[in-house]
XYZ file of C-alpha atoms in Angstrom:
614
model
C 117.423 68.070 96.533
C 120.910 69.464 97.044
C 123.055 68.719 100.460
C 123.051 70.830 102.757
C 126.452 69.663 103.444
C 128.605 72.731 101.847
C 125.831 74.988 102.084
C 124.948 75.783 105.941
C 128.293 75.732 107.494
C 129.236 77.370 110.539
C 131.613 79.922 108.951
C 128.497 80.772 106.837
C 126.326 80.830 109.958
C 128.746 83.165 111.956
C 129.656 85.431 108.875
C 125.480 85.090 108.364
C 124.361 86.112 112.131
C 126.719 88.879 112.524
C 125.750 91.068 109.582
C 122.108 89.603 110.695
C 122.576 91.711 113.539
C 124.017 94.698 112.021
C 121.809 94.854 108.599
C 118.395 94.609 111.211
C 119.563 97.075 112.874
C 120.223 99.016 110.386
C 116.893 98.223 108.760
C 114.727 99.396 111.856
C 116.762 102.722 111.587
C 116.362 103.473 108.259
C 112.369 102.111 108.229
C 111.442 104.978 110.719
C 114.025 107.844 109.855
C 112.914 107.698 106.543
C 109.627 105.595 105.837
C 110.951 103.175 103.586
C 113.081 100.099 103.476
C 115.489 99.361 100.869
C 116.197 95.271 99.884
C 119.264 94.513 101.416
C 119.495 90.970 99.804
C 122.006 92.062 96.713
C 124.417 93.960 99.564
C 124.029 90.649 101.446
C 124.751 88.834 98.751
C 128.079 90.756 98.185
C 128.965 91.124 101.759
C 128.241 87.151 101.913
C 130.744 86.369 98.722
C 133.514 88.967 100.141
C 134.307 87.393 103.613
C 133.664 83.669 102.152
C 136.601 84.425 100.089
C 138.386 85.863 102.208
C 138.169 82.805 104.206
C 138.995 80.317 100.821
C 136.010 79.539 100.264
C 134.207 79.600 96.370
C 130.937 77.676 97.010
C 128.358 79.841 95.501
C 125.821 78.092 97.590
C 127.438 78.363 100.662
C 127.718 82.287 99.720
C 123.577 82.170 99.455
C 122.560 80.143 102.832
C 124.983 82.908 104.252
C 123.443 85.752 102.487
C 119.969 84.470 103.504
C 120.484 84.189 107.237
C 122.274 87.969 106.752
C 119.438 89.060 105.231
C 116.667 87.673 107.226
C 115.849 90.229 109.897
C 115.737 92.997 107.771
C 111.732 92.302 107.094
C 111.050 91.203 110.581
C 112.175 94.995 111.091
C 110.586 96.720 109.072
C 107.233 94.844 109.991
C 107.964 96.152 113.159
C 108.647 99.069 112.262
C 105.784 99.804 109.764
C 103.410 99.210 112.546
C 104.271 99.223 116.131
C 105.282 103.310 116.488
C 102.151 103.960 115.367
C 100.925 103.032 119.322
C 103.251 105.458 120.638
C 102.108 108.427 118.356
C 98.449 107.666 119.859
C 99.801 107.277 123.602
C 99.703 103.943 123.903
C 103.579 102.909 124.699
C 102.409 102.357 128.269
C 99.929 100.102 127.102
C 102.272 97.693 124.713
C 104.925 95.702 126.790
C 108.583 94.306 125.539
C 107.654 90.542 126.251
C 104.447 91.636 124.028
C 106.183 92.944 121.439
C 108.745 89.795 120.984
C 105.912 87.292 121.587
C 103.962 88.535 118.617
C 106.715 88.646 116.305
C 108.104 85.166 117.105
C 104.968 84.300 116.088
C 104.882 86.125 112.794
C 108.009 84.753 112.516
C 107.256 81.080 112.708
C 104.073 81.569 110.711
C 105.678 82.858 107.816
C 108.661 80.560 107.893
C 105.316 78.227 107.859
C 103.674 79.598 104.534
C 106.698 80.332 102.566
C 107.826 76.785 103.622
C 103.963 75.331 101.726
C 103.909 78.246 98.763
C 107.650 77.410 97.332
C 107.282 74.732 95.080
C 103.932 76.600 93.269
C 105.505 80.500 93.267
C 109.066 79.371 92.239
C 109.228 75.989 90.053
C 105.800 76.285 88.819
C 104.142 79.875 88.926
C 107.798 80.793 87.868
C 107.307 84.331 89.199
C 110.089 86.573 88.348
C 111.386 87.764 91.666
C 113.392 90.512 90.852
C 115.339 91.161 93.886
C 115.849 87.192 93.976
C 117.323 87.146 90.259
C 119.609 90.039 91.467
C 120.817 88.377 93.749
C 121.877 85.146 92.447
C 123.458 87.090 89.274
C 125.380 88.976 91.730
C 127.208 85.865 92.909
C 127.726 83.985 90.181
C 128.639 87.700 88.593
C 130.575 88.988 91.342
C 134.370 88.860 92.613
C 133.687 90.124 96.003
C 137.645 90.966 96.567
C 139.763 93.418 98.508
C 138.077 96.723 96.723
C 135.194 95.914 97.042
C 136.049 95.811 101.330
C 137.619 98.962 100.884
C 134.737 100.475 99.335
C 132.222 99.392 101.685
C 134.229 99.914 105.220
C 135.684 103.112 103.618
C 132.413 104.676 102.826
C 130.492 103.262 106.036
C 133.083 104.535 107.950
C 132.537 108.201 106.267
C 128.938 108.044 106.624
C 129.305 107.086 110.219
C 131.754 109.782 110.911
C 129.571 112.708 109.112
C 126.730 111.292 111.383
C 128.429 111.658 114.728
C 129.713 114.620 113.571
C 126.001 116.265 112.762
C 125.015 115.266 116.458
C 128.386 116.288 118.324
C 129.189 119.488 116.714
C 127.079 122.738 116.753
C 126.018 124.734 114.267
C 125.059 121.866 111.270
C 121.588 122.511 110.203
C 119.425 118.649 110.412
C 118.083 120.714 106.673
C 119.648 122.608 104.641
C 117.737 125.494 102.993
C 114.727 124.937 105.705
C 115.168 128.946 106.703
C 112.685 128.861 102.793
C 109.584 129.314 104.095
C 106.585 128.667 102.088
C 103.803 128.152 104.315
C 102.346 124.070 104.524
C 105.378 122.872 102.982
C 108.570 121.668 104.807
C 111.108 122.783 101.847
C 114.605 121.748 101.910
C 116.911 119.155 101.459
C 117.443 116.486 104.152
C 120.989 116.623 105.485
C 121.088 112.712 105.417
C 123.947 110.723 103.490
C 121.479 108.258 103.979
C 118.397 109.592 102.048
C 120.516 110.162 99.232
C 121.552 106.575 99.037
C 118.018 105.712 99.084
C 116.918 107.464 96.254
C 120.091 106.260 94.552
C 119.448 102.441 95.455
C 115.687 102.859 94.561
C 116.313 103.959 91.178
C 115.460 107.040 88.625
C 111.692 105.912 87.056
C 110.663 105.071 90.969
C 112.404 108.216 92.892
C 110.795 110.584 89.703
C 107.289 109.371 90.514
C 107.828 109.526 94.169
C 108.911 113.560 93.601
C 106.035 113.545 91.393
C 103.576 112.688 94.042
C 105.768 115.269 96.438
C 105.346 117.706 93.792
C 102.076 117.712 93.383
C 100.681 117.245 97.121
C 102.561 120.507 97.887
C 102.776 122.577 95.133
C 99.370 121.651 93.816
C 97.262 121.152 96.785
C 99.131 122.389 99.488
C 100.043 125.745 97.947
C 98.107 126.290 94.584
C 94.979 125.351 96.603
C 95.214 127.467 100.021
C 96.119 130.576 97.209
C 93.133 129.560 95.056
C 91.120 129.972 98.543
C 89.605 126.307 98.192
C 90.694 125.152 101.814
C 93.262 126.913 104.582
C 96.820 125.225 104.916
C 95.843 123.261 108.028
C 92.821 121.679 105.579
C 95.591 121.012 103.155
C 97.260 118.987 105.472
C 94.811 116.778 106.290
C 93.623 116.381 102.412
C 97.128 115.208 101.548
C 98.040 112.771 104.312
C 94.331 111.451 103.801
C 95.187 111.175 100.083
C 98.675 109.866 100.544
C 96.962 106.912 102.233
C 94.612 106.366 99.641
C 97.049 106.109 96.999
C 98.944 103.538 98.994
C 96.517 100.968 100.478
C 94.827 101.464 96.806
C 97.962 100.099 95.595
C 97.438 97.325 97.954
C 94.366 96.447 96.584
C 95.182 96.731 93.327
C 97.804 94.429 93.812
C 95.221 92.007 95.656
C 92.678 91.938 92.960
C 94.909 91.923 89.937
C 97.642 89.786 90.837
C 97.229 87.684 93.549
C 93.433 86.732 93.365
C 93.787 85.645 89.772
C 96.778 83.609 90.534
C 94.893 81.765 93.291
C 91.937 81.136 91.157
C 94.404 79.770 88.656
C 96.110 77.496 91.422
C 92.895 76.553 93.010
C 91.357 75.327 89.106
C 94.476 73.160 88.531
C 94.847 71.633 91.407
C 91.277 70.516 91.086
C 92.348 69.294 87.692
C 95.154 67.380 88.642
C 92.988 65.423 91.591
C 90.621 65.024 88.875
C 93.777 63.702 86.276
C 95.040 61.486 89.568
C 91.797 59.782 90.521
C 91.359 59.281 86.564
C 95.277 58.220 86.739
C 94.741 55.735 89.797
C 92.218 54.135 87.437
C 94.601 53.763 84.468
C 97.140 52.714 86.735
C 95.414 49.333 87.721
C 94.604 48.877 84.350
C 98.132 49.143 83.687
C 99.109 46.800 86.236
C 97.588 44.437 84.788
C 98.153 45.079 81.430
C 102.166 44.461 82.416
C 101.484 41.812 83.662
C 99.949 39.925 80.915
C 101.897 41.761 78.482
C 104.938 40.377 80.481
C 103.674 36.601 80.521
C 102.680 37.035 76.821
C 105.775 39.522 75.118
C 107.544 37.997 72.400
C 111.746 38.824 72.087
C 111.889 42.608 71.303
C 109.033 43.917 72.188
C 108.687 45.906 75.458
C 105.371 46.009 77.999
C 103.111 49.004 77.817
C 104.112 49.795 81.629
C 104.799 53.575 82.116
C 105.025 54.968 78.869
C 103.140 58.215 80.303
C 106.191 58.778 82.692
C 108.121 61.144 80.307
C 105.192 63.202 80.006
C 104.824 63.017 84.087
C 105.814 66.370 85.454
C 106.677 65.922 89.031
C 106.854 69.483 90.382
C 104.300 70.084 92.928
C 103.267 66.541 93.296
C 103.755 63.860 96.327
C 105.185 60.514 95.608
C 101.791 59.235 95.951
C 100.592 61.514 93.111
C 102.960 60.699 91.071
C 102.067 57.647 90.652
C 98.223 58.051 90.049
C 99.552 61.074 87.606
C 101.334 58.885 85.429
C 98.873 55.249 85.618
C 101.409 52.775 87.465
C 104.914 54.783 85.671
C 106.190 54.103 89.135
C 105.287 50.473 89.916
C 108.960 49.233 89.506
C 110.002 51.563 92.061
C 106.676 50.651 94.698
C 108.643 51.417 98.071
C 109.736 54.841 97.082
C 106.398 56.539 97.647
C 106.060 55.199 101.081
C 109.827 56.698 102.125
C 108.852 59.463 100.319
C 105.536 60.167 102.176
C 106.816 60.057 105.640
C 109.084 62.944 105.330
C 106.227 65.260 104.262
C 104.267 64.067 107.114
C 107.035 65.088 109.442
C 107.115 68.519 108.070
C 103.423 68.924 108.042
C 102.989 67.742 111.956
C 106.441 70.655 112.563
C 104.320 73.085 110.334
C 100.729 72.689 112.537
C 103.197 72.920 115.759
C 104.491 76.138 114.524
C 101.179 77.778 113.564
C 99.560 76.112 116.504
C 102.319 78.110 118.648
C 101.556 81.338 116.465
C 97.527 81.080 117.587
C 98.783 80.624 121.234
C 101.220 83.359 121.056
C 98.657 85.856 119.916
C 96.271 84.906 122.654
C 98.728 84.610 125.549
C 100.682 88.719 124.360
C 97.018 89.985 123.155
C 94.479 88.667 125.252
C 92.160 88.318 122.759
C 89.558 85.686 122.357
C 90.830 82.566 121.036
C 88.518 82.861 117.563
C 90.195 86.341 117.215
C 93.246 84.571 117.385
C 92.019 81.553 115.013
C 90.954 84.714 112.673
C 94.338 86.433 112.826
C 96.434 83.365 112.272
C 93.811 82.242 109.006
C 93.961 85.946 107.496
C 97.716 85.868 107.809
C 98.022 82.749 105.896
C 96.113 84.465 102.706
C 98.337 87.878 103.031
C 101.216 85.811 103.072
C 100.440 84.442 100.108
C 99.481 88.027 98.765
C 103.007 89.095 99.904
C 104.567 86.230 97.694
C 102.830 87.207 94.622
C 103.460 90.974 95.141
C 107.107 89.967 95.619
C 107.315 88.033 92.909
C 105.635 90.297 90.282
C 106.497 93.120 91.433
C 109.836 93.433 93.843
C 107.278 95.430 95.955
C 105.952 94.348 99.733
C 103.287 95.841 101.001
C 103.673 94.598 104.445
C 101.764 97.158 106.411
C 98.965 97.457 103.920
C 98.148 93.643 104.549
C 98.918 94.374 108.416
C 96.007 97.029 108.111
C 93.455 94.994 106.426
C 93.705 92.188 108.938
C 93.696 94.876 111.373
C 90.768 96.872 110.046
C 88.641 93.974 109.572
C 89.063 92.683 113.200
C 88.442 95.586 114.237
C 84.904 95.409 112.520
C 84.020 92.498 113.665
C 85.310 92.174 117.366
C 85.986 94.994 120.411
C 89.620 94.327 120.116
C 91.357 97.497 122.260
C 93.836 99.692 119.755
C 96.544 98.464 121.476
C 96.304 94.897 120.505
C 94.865 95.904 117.112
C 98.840 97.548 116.529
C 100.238 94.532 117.356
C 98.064 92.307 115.110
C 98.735 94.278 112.446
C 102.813 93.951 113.743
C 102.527 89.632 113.573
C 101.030 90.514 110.014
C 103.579 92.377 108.876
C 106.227 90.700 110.276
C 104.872 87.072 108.476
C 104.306 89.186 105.244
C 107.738 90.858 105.527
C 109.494 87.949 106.017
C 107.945 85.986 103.279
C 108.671 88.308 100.987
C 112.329 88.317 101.830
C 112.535 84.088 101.995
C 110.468 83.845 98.775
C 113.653 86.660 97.161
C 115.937 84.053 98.861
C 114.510 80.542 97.256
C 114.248 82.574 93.572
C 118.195 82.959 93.926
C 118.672 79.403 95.397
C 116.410 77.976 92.741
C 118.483 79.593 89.702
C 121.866 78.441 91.745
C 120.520 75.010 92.763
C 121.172 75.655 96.053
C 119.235 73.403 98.867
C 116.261 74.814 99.882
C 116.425 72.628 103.167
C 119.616 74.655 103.598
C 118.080 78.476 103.152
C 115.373 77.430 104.838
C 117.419 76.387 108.090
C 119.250 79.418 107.409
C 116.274 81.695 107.319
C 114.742 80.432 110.309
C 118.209 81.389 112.198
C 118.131 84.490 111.111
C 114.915 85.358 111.728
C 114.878 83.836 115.298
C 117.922 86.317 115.892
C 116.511 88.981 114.204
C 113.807 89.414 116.036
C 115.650 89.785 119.188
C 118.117 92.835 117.166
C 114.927 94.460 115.866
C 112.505 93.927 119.192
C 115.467 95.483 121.138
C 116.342 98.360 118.766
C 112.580 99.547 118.500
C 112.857 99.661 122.428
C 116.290 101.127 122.576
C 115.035 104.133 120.484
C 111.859 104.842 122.343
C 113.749 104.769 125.503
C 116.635 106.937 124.189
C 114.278 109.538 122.639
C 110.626 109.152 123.744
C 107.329 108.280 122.349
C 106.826 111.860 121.436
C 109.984 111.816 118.129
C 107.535 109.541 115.952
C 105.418 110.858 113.142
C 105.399 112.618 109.875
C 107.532 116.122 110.538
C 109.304 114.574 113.665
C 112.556 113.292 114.059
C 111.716 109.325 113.064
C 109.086 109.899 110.228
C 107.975 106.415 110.459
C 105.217 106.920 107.769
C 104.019 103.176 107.742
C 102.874 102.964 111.184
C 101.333 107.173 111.106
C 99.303 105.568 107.993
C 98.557 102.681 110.659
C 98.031 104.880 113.195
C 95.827 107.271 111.538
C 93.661 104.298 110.244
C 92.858 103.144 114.390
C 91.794 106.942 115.243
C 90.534 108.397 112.153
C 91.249 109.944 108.654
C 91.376 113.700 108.878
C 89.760 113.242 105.014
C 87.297 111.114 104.478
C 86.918 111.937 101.277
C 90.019 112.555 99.970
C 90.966 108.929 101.217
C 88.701 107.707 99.207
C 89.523 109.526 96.051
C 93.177 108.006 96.748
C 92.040 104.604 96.937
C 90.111 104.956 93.816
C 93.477 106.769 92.254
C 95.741 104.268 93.870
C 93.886 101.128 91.925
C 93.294 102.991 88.769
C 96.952 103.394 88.499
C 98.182 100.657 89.580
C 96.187 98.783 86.954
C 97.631 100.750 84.505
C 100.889 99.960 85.478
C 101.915 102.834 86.968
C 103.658 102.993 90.826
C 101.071 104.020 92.613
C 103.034 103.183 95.967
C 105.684 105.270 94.935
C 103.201 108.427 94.254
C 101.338 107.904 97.366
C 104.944 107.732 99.312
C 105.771 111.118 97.836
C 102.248 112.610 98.392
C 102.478 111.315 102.016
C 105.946 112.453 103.046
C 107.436 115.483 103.973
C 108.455 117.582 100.737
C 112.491 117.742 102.083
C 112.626 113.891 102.145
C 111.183 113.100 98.478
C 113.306 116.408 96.997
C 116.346 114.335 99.208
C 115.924 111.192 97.538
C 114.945 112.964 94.190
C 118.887 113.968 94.440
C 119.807 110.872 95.130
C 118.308 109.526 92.093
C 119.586 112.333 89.913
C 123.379 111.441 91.339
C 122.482 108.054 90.146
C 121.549 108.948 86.662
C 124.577 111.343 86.841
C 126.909 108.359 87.611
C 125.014 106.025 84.830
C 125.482 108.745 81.878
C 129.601 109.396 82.914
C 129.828 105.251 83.173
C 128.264 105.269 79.791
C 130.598 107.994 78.192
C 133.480 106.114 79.635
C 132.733 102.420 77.835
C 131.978 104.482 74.435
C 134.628 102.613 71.789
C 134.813 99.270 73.610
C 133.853 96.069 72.511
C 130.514 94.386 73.820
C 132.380 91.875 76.509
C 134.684 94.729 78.025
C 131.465 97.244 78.221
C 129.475 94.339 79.981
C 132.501 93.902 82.263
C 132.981 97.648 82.919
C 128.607 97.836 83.630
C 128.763 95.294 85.666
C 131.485 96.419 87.834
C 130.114 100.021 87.980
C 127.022 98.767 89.043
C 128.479 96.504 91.891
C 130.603 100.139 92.867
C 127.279 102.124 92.890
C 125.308 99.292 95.076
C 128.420 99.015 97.725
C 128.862 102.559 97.836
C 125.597 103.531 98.626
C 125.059 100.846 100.800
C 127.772 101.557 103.188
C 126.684 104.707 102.896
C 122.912 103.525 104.488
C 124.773 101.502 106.790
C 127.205 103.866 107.897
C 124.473 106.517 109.036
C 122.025 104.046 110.760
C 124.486 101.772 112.589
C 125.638 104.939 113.881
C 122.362 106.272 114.692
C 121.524 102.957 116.766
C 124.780 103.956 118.519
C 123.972 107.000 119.347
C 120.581 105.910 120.291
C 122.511 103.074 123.114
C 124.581 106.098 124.314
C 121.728 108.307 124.781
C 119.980 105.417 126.838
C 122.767 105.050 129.198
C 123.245 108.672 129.867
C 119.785 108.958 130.633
């Protein structure tokens, strides 16, 4: 393993914590103005790499512990915000307290820090999962020369973003959406006057954003309108039919994802790991045998010949496997070196007796902040440790998480099986999401450590500080805007969309469709397992028609910008048109990042002020 000397410094920590604070922030912001949650690990990454040079510094691996901890509460937020809201849309704020809140996602917290701590060696050195985001981001450093443009280009267009914002709630007169005087009745037409939904669907990319406006498309053109004129439901039916279905398409995404990735891929893992205990107990055997094969071999060898003792050791492969297993693995490989196993062992035994502390205190937590029975609790904590692992192999295969579909099944299926009140069944789907959330974003973090060789002891110190701390941001931003604005701004149509936790919130009170959820569920899996984003057309189904036609502009600036780039490197040679992509690539990603961050800092600014003058 690497040192972590180098790696977690304290520049790195302070450079880390403070855009910690600012990115989760930002993150709870953007989940509930706009229902979705961009990766911010590549803008970490770059952010990371600009002030660590600007401070001398060149270690790539100190760059990534920094970008981890920066990154780290972005996915506590949005598990937060993906479920919690959904309480206040059905009147429940009173019944959900602050210390509540933070208790349960501490606990999320340390039990995904837990199970992304026990599923790294199998998802990233053997699995081998792709990790997309991950990838990204370690190309992006080694890639990258974070230098003075690149500062300008951030600051310069945060600060713009920022300034427009301010500017939309200060002056009079600037519509919140521009052509929404159209009226066409059931659909909310126009485009979102939001710098920040335009970065979105720019970030996101083209193929997603088109089959997100092709789910917007069709919900209210299709249903919405060609329906209510074919006379096959009125407009307030249509409603209901397309949030149901929006929902159906998503959480049959979830499923899909379940039963095609992730179940496979544990059946896999469980039937060789049964192999190899079958291969060690087999290899224990050999090993005696070997044992004493050396040593007659050794009282018996004449001058040039060598014993037979560990020739199976360069066929040995040691990811995965304890020192102890090791050694059965490869029948006595390791005789000559007979101490190591028992140094070796005591470490793990450490980290094992720190892991049962943690997830003892995440059982505790959820009994003491829900005051449910303790084998609701046991339940909760058990179910969390398979989604987690779901959330890893989503991640991994797909760049997609999820969270608040897992948070929902845990939460539906307590809910069948115990008279949990809706208020705690909001915030066991919030310690869900949170876990899920976060393992997504540390299992992102050890891809681009593993391809950098960076210490994993290291990001995973450096992920547990920035999740601690981004907790606290994201806990006290979630409270900060319902006491700025009220319980009464969350939902689809309303001034914090937060479609996550309405899908959550729907699912605790009832779909207005039964049926039309279930033909999304069934359409949701039988797309996904074709390959195509079924998330992304359930999104757009599920979302107000000025937000997808927003982002669908987004996207098209992006393709825009891609097909004048291309024009531009038409003549060069292959190096300088890799050099000119990659730097218009690493313009486009800081540019509409600061762009994100610009607005939603801003709007958590606003949000403080409008607390205090209240």
């Amino acid at each position: 393993m690497a040192s972590l000397r180098g790696q977690l410094t304290l520049r790195g920590c302070v450079i880390g914590l403070v855009g910690c604070i600012v990115i989760t922030a930002s993150s709870v912001y953007t989940a509930l103005k706009l229902g979705a949650l961009p990766w911010p690990i590549v803008f970490a990454a770059i952010i990371s790499l600009f002030f660590l040079r600007a401070l001398g510094s060149r270690s790539l691996n100190e760059a990534n512990v920094t970008h981890t901890i920066m990154s780290s509460g972005a996915m506590v937020a949005g598990g937060l915000a993906f479920t919690i809201p959904g309480a206040w849309m059905l009147g429940l704020a009173d019944e959900i307290s602050i210390p509540e809140i933070l208790v349960v996602t501490l606990g999320g917290v340390a039990l995904g820090l837990v199970c992304t701590g026990l599923l790294r060696r199998y998802f990233i050195e053997e699995a081998r999962l792709e990790f997309p985001m991950g990838i990204a981001a370690a190309e992006t450093l080694k890639a990258g020369s974070a230098g003075g443009k690149v500062g300008k280009k951030l600051f310069g267009t945060m600060g713009l973003a920022g300034l427009y914002t301010a500017l939309k709630n200060f002056v009079p007169g600037i519509p919140a959406i521009f052509l929404g005087n159209v009226s066409i009745p059931g659909v909310a037409f126009g485009i979102y006057n939001s710098p920040m939904m335009l970065a979105v669907g720019f970030l996101v990319g083209t193929g997603a954003v088109m089959a997100w406006f092709a789910g917007a498309v069709f919900a209210n053109f299709g249903i919405m309108v060609g329906g209510t004129a074919a006379g096959l439901w009125t407009t307030e039916a249509a409603g209901g039919i397309v949030s149901s279905l929006g929902m159906g398409l998503m959480m049959g995404c979830g499923f899909t994802v379940i039963l095609k990735n992730i179940l496979p891929a544990g059946v896999r893992a469980l039937r060789r790991t049964l192999a190899e205990r079958r291969g060690n107990a087999a290899g224990a055997d050999v090993g005696a045998a070997g044992a004493a094969g050396a040593a007659a071999s050794n009282a018996v060898a004449l001058e040039g010949e060598e014993p037979l003792v560990g020739q199976g050791a360069s066929r040995c492969d040691g990811a995965g496997a304890s020192a102890g297993s090791i050694v059965g693995a490869c029948g006595g490989a390791a005789i000559h070196g007979g101490a190591a196993p028992t140094a070796a062992a005591s470490a793990p035994r450490g980290v094992a007796g720190l892991a049962a502390l943690l997830v003892a205190t995440a059982a505790l937590a959820l009994c003491l902040a829900l005051g449910v029975h303790p084998l609701v609790s046991v339940a909760v904590v058990a179910l969390t440790f398979v989604t987690t692992a779901m959330s890893a192999q989503s991640v991994g295969q797909t760049g997609i998480d999820p969270m608040e579909i897992f948070g929902l099944i845990v939460l539906l299926l307590v809910a069948a099986f115990s008279a949990t009140a809706q208020a705690a069944l909001f915030l066991i789907a919030a310690f869900v999401a949170v876990a899920c959330g976060l393992a997504g974003d540390v299992m992102n973090d050890f891809k681009a450590g593993h391809v950098l060789g960076t210490s994993s002891a290291a990001q995973m110190t450096g992920q547990a500080i920035g999740a601690v701390v981004g907790s606290f941001v994201a806990v006290a931003v979630v409270v900060l805007l319902l006491g700025a604005y009220g319980p009464d701004v969350f939902g689809v149509g309303k001034e914090f969309v937060a479609a996550q936790a309405s899908v959550v919130a729907t699912m605790v009170s009832g779909v207005p469709s039964v049926e039309a959820f279930a033909i999304g569920i069934a359409a949701g899996m039988a797309l996904q397992w074709a390959g195509l984003p079924a998330m992304m057309i359930g999104l757009g189904v599920y979302l107000p028609f000025y937000m997808s036609f927003t982002a669908f502009l987004g996207a098209m600036a992006k393709a825009t910008f891609d097909a004048v780039q291309k024009r531009r490197q038409a003549g060069l040679s292959s190096d300088q048109r890799a050099q000119r992509q990659a730097d218009a690539q690493e313009t486009g990603l800081v540019v509409a990042s600061g762009v994100l961050g610009g607005e939603s800092i801003v709007g958590v600014i606003l949000a403080t002020l409008a607390v205090f003058a209240a």
